[in-house]
PDB file of C-alpha atoms and ligand atoms in Angstrom:
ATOM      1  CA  UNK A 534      -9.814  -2.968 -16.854  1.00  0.00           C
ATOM      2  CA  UNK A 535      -6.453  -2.134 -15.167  1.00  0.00           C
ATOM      3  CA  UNK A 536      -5.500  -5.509 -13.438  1.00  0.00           C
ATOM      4  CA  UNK A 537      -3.496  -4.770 -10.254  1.00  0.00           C
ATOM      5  CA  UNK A 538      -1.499  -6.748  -7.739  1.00  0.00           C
ATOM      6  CA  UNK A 539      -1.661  -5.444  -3.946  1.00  0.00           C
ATOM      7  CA  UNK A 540       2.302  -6.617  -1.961  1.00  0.00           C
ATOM      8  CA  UNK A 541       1.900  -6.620   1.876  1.00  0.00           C
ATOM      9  CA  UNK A 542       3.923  -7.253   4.638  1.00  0.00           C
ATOM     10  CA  UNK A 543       1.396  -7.591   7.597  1.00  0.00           C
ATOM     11  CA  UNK A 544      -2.262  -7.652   8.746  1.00  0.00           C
ATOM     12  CA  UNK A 545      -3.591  -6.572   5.185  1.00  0.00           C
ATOM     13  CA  UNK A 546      -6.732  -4.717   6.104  1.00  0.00           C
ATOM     14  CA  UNK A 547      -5.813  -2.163   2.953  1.00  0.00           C
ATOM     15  CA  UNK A 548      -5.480  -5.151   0.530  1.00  0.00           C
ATOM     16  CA  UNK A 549      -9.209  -6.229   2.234  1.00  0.00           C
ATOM     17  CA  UNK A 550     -10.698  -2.915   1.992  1.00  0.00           C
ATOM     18  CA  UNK A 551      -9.589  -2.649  -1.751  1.00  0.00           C
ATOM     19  CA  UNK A 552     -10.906  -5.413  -2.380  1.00  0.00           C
ATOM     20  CA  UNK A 553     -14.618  -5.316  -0.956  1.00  0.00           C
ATOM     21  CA  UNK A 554     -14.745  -1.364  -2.781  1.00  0.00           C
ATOM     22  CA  UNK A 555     -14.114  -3.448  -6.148  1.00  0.00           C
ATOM     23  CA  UNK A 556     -16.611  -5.517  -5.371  1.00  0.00           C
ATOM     24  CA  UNK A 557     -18.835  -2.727  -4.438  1.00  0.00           C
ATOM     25  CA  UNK A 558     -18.178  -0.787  -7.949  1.00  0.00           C
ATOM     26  CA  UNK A 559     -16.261   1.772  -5.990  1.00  0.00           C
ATOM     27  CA  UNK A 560     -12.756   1.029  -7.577  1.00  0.00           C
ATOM     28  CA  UNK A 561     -12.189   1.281 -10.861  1.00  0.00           C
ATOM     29  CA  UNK A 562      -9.400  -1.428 -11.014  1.00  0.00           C
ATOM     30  CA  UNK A 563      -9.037  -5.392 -10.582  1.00  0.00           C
ATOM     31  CA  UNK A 564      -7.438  -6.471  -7.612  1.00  0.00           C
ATOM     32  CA  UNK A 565      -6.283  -9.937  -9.218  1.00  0.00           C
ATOM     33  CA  UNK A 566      -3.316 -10.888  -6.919  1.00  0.00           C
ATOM     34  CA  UNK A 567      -1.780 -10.707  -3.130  1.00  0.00           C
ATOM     35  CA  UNK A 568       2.195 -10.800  -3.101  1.00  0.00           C
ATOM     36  CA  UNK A 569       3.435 -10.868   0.455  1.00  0.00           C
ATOM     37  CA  UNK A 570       7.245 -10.886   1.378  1.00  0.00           C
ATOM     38  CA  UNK A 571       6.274 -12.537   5.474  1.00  0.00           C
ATOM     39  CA  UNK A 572       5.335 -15.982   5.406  1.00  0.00           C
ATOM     40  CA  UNK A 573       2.990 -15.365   8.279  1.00  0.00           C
ATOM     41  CA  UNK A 574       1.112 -12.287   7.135  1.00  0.00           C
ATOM     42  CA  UNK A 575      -2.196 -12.306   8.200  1.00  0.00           C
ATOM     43  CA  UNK A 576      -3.250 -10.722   4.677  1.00  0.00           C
ATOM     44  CA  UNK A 577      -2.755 -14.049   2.854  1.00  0.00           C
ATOM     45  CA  UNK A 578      -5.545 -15.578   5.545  1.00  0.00           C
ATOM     46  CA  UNK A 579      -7.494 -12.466   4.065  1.00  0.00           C
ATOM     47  CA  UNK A 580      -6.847 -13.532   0.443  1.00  0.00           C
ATOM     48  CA  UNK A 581      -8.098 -17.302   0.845  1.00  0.00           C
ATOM     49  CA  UNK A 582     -10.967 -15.839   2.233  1.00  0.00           C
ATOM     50  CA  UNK A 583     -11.868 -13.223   0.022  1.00  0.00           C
ATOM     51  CA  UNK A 584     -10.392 -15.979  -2.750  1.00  0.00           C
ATOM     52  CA  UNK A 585      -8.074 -13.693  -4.451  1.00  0.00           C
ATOM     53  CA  UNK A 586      -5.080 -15.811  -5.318  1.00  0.00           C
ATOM     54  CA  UNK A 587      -1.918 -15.161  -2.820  1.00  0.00           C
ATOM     55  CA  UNK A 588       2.175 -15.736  -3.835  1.00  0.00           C
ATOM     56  CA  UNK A 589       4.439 -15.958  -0.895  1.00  0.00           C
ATOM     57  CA  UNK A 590       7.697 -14.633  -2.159  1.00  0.00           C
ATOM     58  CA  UNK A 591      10.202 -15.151   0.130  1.00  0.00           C
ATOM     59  CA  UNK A 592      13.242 -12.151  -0.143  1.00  0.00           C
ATOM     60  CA  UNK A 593      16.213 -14.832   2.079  1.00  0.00           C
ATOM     61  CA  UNK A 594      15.660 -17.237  -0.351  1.00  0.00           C
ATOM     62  CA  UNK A 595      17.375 -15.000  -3.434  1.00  0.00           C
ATOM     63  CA  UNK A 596      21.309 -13.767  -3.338  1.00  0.00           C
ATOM     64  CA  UNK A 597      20.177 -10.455  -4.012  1.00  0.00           C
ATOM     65  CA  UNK A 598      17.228  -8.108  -4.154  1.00  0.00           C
ATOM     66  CA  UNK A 599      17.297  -7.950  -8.123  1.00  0.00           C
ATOM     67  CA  UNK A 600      17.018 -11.809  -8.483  1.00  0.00           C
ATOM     68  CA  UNK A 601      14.169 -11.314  -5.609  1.00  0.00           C
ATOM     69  CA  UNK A 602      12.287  -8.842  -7.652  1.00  0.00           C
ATOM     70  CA  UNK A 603      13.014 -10.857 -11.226  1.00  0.00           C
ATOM     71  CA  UNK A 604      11.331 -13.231  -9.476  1.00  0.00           C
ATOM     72  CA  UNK A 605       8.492 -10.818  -8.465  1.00  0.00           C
ATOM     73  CA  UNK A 606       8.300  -9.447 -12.228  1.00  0.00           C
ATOM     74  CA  UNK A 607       8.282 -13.001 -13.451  1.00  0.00           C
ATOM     75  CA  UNK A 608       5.081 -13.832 -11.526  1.00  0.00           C
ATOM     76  CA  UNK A 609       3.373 -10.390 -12.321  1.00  0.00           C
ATOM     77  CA  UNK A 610       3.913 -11.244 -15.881  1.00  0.00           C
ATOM     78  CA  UNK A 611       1.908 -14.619 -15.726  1.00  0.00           C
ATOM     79  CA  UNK A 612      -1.052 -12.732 -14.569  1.00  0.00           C
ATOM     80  CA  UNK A 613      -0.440 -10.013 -16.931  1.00  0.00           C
ATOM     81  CA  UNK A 614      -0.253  -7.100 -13.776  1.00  0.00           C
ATOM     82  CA  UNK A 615      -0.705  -3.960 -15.259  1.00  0.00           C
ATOM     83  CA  UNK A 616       0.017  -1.912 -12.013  1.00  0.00           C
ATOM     84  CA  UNK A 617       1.248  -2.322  -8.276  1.00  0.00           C
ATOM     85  CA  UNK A 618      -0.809  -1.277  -4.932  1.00  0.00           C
ATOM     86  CA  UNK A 619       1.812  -1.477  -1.857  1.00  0.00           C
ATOM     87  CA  UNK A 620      -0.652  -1.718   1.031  1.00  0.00           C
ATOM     88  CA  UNK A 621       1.814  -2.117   4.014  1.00  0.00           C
ATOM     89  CA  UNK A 622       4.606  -3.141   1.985  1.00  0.00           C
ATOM     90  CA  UNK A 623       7.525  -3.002   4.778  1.00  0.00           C
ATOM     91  CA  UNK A 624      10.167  -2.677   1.746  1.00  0.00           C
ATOM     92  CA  UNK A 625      11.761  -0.629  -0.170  1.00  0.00           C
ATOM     93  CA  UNK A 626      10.957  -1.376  -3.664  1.00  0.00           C
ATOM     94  CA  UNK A 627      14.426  -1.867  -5.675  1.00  0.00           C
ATOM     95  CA  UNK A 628      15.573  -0.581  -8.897  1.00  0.00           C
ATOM     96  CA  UNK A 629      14.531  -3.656 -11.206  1.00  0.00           C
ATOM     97  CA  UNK A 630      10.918  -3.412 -10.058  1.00  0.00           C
ATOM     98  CA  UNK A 631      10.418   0.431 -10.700  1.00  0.00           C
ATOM     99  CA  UNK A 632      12.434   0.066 -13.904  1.00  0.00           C
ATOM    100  CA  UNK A 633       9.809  -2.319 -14.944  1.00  0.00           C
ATOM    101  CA  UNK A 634       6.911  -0.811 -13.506  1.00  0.00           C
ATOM    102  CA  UNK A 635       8.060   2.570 -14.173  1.00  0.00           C
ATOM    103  CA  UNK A 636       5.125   4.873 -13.116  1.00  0.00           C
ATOM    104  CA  UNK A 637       2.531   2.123 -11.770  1.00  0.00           C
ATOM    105  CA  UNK A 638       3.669   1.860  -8.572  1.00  0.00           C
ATOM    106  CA  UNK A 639       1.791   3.257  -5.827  1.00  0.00           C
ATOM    107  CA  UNK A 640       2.209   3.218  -1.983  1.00  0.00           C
ATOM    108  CA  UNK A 641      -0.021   4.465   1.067  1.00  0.00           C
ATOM    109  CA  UNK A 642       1.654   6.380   3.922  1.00  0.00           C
ATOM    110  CA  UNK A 643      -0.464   6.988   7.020  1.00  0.00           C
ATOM    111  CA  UNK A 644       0.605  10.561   7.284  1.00  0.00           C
ATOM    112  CA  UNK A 645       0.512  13.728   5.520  1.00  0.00           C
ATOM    113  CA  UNK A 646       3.754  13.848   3.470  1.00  0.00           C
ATOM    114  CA  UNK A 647       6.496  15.078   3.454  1.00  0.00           C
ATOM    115  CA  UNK A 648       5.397  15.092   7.360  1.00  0.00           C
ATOM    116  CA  UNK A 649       7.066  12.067   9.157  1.00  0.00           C
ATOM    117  CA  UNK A 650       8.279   9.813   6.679  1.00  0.00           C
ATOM    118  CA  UNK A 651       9.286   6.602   6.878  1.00  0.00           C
ATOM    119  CA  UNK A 652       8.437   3.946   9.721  1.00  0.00           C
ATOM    120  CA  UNK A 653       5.749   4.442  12.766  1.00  0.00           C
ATOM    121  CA  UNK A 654       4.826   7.267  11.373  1.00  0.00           C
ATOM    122  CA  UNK A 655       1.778   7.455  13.665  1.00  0.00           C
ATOM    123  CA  UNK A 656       3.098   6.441  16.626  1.00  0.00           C
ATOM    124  CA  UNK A 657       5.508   9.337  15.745  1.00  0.00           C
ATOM    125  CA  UNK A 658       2.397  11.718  15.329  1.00  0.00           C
ATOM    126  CA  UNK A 659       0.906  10.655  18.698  1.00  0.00           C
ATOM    127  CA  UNK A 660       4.240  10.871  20.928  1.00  0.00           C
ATOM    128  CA  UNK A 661       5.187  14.354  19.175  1.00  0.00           C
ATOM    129  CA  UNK A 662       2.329  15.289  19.969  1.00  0.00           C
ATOM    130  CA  UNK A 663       1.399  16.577  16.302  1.00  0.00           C
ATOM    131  CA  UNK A 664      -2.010  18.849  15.801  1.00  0.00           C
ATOM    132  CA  UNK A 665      -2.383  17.167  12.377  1.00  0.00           C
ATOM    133  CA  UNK A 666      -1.094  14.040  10.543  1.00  0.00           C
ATOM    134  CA  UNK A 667      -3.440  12.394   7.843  1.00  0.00           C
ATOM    135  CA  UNK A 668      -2.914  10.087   5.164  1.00  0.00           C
ATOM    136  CA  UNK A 669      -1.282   9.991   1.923  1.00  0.00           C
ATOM    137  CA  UNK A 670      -1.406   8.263  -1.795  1.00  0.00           C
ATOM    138  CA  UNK A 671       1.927   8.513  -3.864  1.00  0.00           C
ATOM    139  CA  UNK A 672       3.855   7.326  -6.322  1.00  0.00           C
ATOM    140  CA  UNK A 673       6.748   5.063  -5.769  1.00  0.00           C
ATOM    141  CA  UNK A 674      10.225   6.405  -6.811  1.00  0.00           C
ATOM    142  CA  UNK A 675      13.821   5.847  -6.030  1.00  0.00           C
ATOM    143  CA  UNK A 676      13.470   7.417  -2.368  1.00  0.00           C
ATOM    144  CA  UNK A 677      11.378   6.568   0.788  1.00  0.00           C
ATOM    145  CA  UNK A 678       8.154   7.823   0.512  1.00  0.00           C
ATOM    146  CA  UNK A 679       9.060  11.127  -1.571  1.00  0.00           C
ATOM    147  CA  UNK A 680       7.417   9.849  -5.031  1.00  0.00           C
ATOM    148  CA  UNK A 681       4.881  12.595  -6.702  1.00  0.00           C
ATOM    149  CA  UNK A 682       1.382  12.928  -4.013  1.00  0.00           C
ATOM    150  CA  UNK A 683      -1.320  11.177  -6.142  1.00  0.00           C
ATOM    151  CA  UNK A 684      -3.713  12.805  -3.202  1.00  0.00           C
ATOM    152  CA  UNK A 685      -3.630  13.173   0.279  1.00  0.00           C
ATOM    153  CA  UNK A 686      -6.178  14.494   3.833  1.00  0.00           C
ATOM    154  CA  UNK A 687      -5.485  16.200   6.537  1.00  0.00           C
ATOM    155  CA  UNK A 688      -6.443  14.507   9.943  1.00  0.00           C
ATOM    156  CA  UNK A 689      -6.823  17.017  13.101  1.00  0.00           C
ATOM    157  CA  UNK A 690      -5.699  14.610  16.105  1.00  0.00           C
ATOM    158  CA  UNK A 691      -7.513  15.555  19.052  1.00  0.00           C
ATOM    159  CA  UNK A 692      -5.804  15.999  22.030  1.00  0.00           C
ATOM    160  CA  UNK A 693      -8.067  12.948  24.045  1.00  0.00           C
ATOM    161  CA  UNK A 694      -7.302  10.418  21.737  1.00  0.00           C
ATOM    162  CA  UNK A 695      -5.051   7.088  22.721  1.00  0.00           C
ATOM    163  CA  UNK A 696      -2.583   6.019  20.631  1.00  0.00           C
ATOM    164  CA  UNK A 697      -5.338   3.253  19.280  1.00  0.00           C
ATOM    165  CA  UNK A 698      -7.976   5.422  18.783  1.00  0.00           C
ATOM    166  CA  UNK A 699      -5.498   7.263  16.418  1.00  0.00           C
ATOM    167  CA  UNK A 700      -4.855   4.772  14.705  1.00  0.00           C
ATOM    168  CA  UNK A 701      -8.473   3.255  13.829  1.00  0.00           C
ATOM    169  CA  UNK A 702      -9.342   7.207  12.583  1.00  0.00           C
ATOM    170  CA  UNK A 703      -5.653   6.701  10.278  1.00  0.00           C
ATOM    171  CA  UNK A 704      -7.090   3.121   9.032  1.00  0.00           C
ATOM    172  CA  UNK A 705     -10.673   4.773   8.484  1.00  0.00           C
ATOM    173  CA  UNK A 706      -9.167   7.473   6.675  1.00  0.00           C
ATOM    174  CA  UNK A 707      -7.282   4.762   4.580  1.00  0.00           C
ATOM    175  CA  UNK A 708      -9.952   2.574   3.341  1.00  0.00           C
ATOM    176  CA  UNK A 709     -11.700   6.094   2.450  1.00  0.00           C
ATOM    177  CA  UNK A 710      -8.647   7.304   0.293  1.00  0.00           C
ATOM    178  CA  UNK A 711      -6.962   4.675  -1.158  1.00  0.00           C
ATOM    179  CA  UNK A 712      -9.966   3.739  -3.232  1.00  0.00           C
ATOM    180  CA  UNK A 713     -10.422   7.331  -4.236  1.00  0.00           C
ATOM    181  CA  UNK A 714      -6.614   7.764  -5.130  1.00  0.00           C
ATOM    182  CA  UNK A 715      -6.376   4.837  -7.449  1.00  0.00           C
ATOM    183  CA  UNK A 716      -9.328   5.754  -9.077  1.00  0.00           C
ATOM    184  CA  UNK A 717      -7.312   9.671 -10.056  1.00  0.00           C
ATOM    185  CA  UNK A 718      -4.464   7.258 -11.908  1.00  0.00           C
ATOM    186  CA  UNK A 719      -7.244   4.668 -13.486  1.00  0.00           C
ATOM    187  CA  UNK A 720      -9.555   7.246 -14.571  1.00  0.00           C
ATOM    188  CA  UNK A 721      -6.826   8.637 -16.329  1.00  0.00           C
ATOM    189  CA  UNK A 722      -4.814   5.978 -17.620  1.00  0.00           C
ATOM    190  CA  UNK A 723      -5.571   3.750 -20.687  1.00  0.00           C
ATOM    191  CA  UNK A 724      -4.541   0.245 -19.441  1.00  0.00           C
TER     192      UNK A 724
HETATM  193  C1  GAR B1817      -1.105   1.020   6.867  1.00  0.00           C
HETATM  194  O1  GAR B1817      -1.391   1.934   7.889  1.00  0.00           O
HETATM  195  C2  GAR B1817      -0.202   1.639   5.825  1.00  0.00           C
HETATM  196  O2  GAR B1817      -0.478   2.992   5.607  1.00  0.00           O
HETATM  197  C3  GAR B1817       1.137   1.443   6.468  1.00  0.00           C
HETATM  198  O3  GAR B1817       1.094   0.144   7.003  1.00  0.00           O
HETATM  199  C4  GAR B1817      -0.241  -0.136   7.404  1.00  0.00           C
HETATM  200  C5  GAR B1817      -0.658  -1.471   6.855  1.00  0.00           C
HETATM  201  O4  GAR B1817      -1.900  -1.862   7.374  1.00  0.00           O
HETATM  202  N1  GAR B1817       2.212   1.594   5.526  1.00  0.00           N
HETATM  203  C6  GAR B1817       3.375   2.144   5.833  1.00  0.00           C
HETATM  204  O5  GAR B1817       3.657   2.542   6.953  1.00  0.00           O
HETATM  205  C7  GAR B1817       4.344   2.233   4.687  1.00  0.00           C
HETATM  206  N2  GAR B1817       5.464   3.066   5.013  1.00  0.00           N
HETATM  207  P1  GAR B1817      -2.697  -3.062   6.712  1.00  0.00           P
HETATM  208  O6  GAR B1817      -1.680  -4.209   6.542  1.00  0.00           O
HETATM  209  O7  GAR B1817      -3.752  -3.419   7.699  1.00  0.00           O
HETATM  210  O8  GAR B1817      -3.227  -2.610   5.394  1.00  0.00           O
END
């Protein structure tokens, strides 16, 4: 079975929810390892819990993003990762990574691309007052957000909803698709 690591930056309810749908047979992939770049990101609390093993990498403590991301490779390798889950990832993934993971790196973005790319994106929605934004599964290339759409929904934002109520329907939507998108590449794939 594919083994994948999940990177986060933050709260890690995506790296969760991936997780529990594993362990509910709904994901046809191993979710083996957390690698967070933010010492304080709630996801590795998640991890301990869930006791999926965590690495800390810390991107100020390398002269450069390659050595960063040779250092990222080198872990991936000792638990032989076939295949990369950003979940909230606040970087950009740099040319050593891809080059090495050419083609099994994937990302969520909580809209519909190519609609508001990039950071905030639902914030964005809500103060442009958007009739649709959604959520979206993609490959990771060489640009921000702009790799091939693995799959993606449409959500209609209705006109009552506060800025939090848009985002729990975007993090609903989330923990539907992301499961579902993996599963396109894995059912495909020979790993
Ligand atoms: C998610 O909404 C994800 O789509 C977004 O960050 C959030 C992380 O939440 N990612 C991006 O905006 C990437 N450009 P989580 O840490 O609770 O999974």
């Amino acid at each position: 079975m594919v083994k994948v690591a999940v990177f986060a930056s933050g709260n890690g309810s995506n790296f969760e929810n991936l997780v529990k749908k594993k362990r509910e047979g709904l994901l046809k992939g191993d979710i083996v390892l957390l690698i967070v770049d933010k010492k304080e990101a709630y996801a590795l609390k998640r991890a301990k819990k869930l006791g999926i093993e965590s690495v800390f990498i810390d991107p100020k403590s390398f002269l450069s993003k390659e050595e960063y991301e040779k250092e990222i490779i080198a872990t991936l390798k000792k638990k032989d990762i076939d295949f990369i889950a950003l979940a909230g990832y606040m970087r950009i993934v740099g040319e050593t990574l891809l080059k090495e993971y050419e083609g099994r790196i994937v990302n969520i973005h909580p809209s519909y691309l190519p609609e508001l790319k990039g950071k905030d994106s639902i914030k964005r929605a809500f103060e442009t007052k958007k009739d649709f934004t959604g959520v979206t599964i993609h490959f990771v290339d060489r640009g921000v957000d702009t790799g091939k759409i693995i799959y993606q929904e449409k959500l209609v934002i209705d006109k009552k909803w506060t800025l939090e109520e848009l985002e729990k329907k975007i993090h609903e939507l989330e923990y539907e698709i992301y499961p579902k998108g993996l599963n396109l590449i894995f059912d495909k794939e020979s790993y």
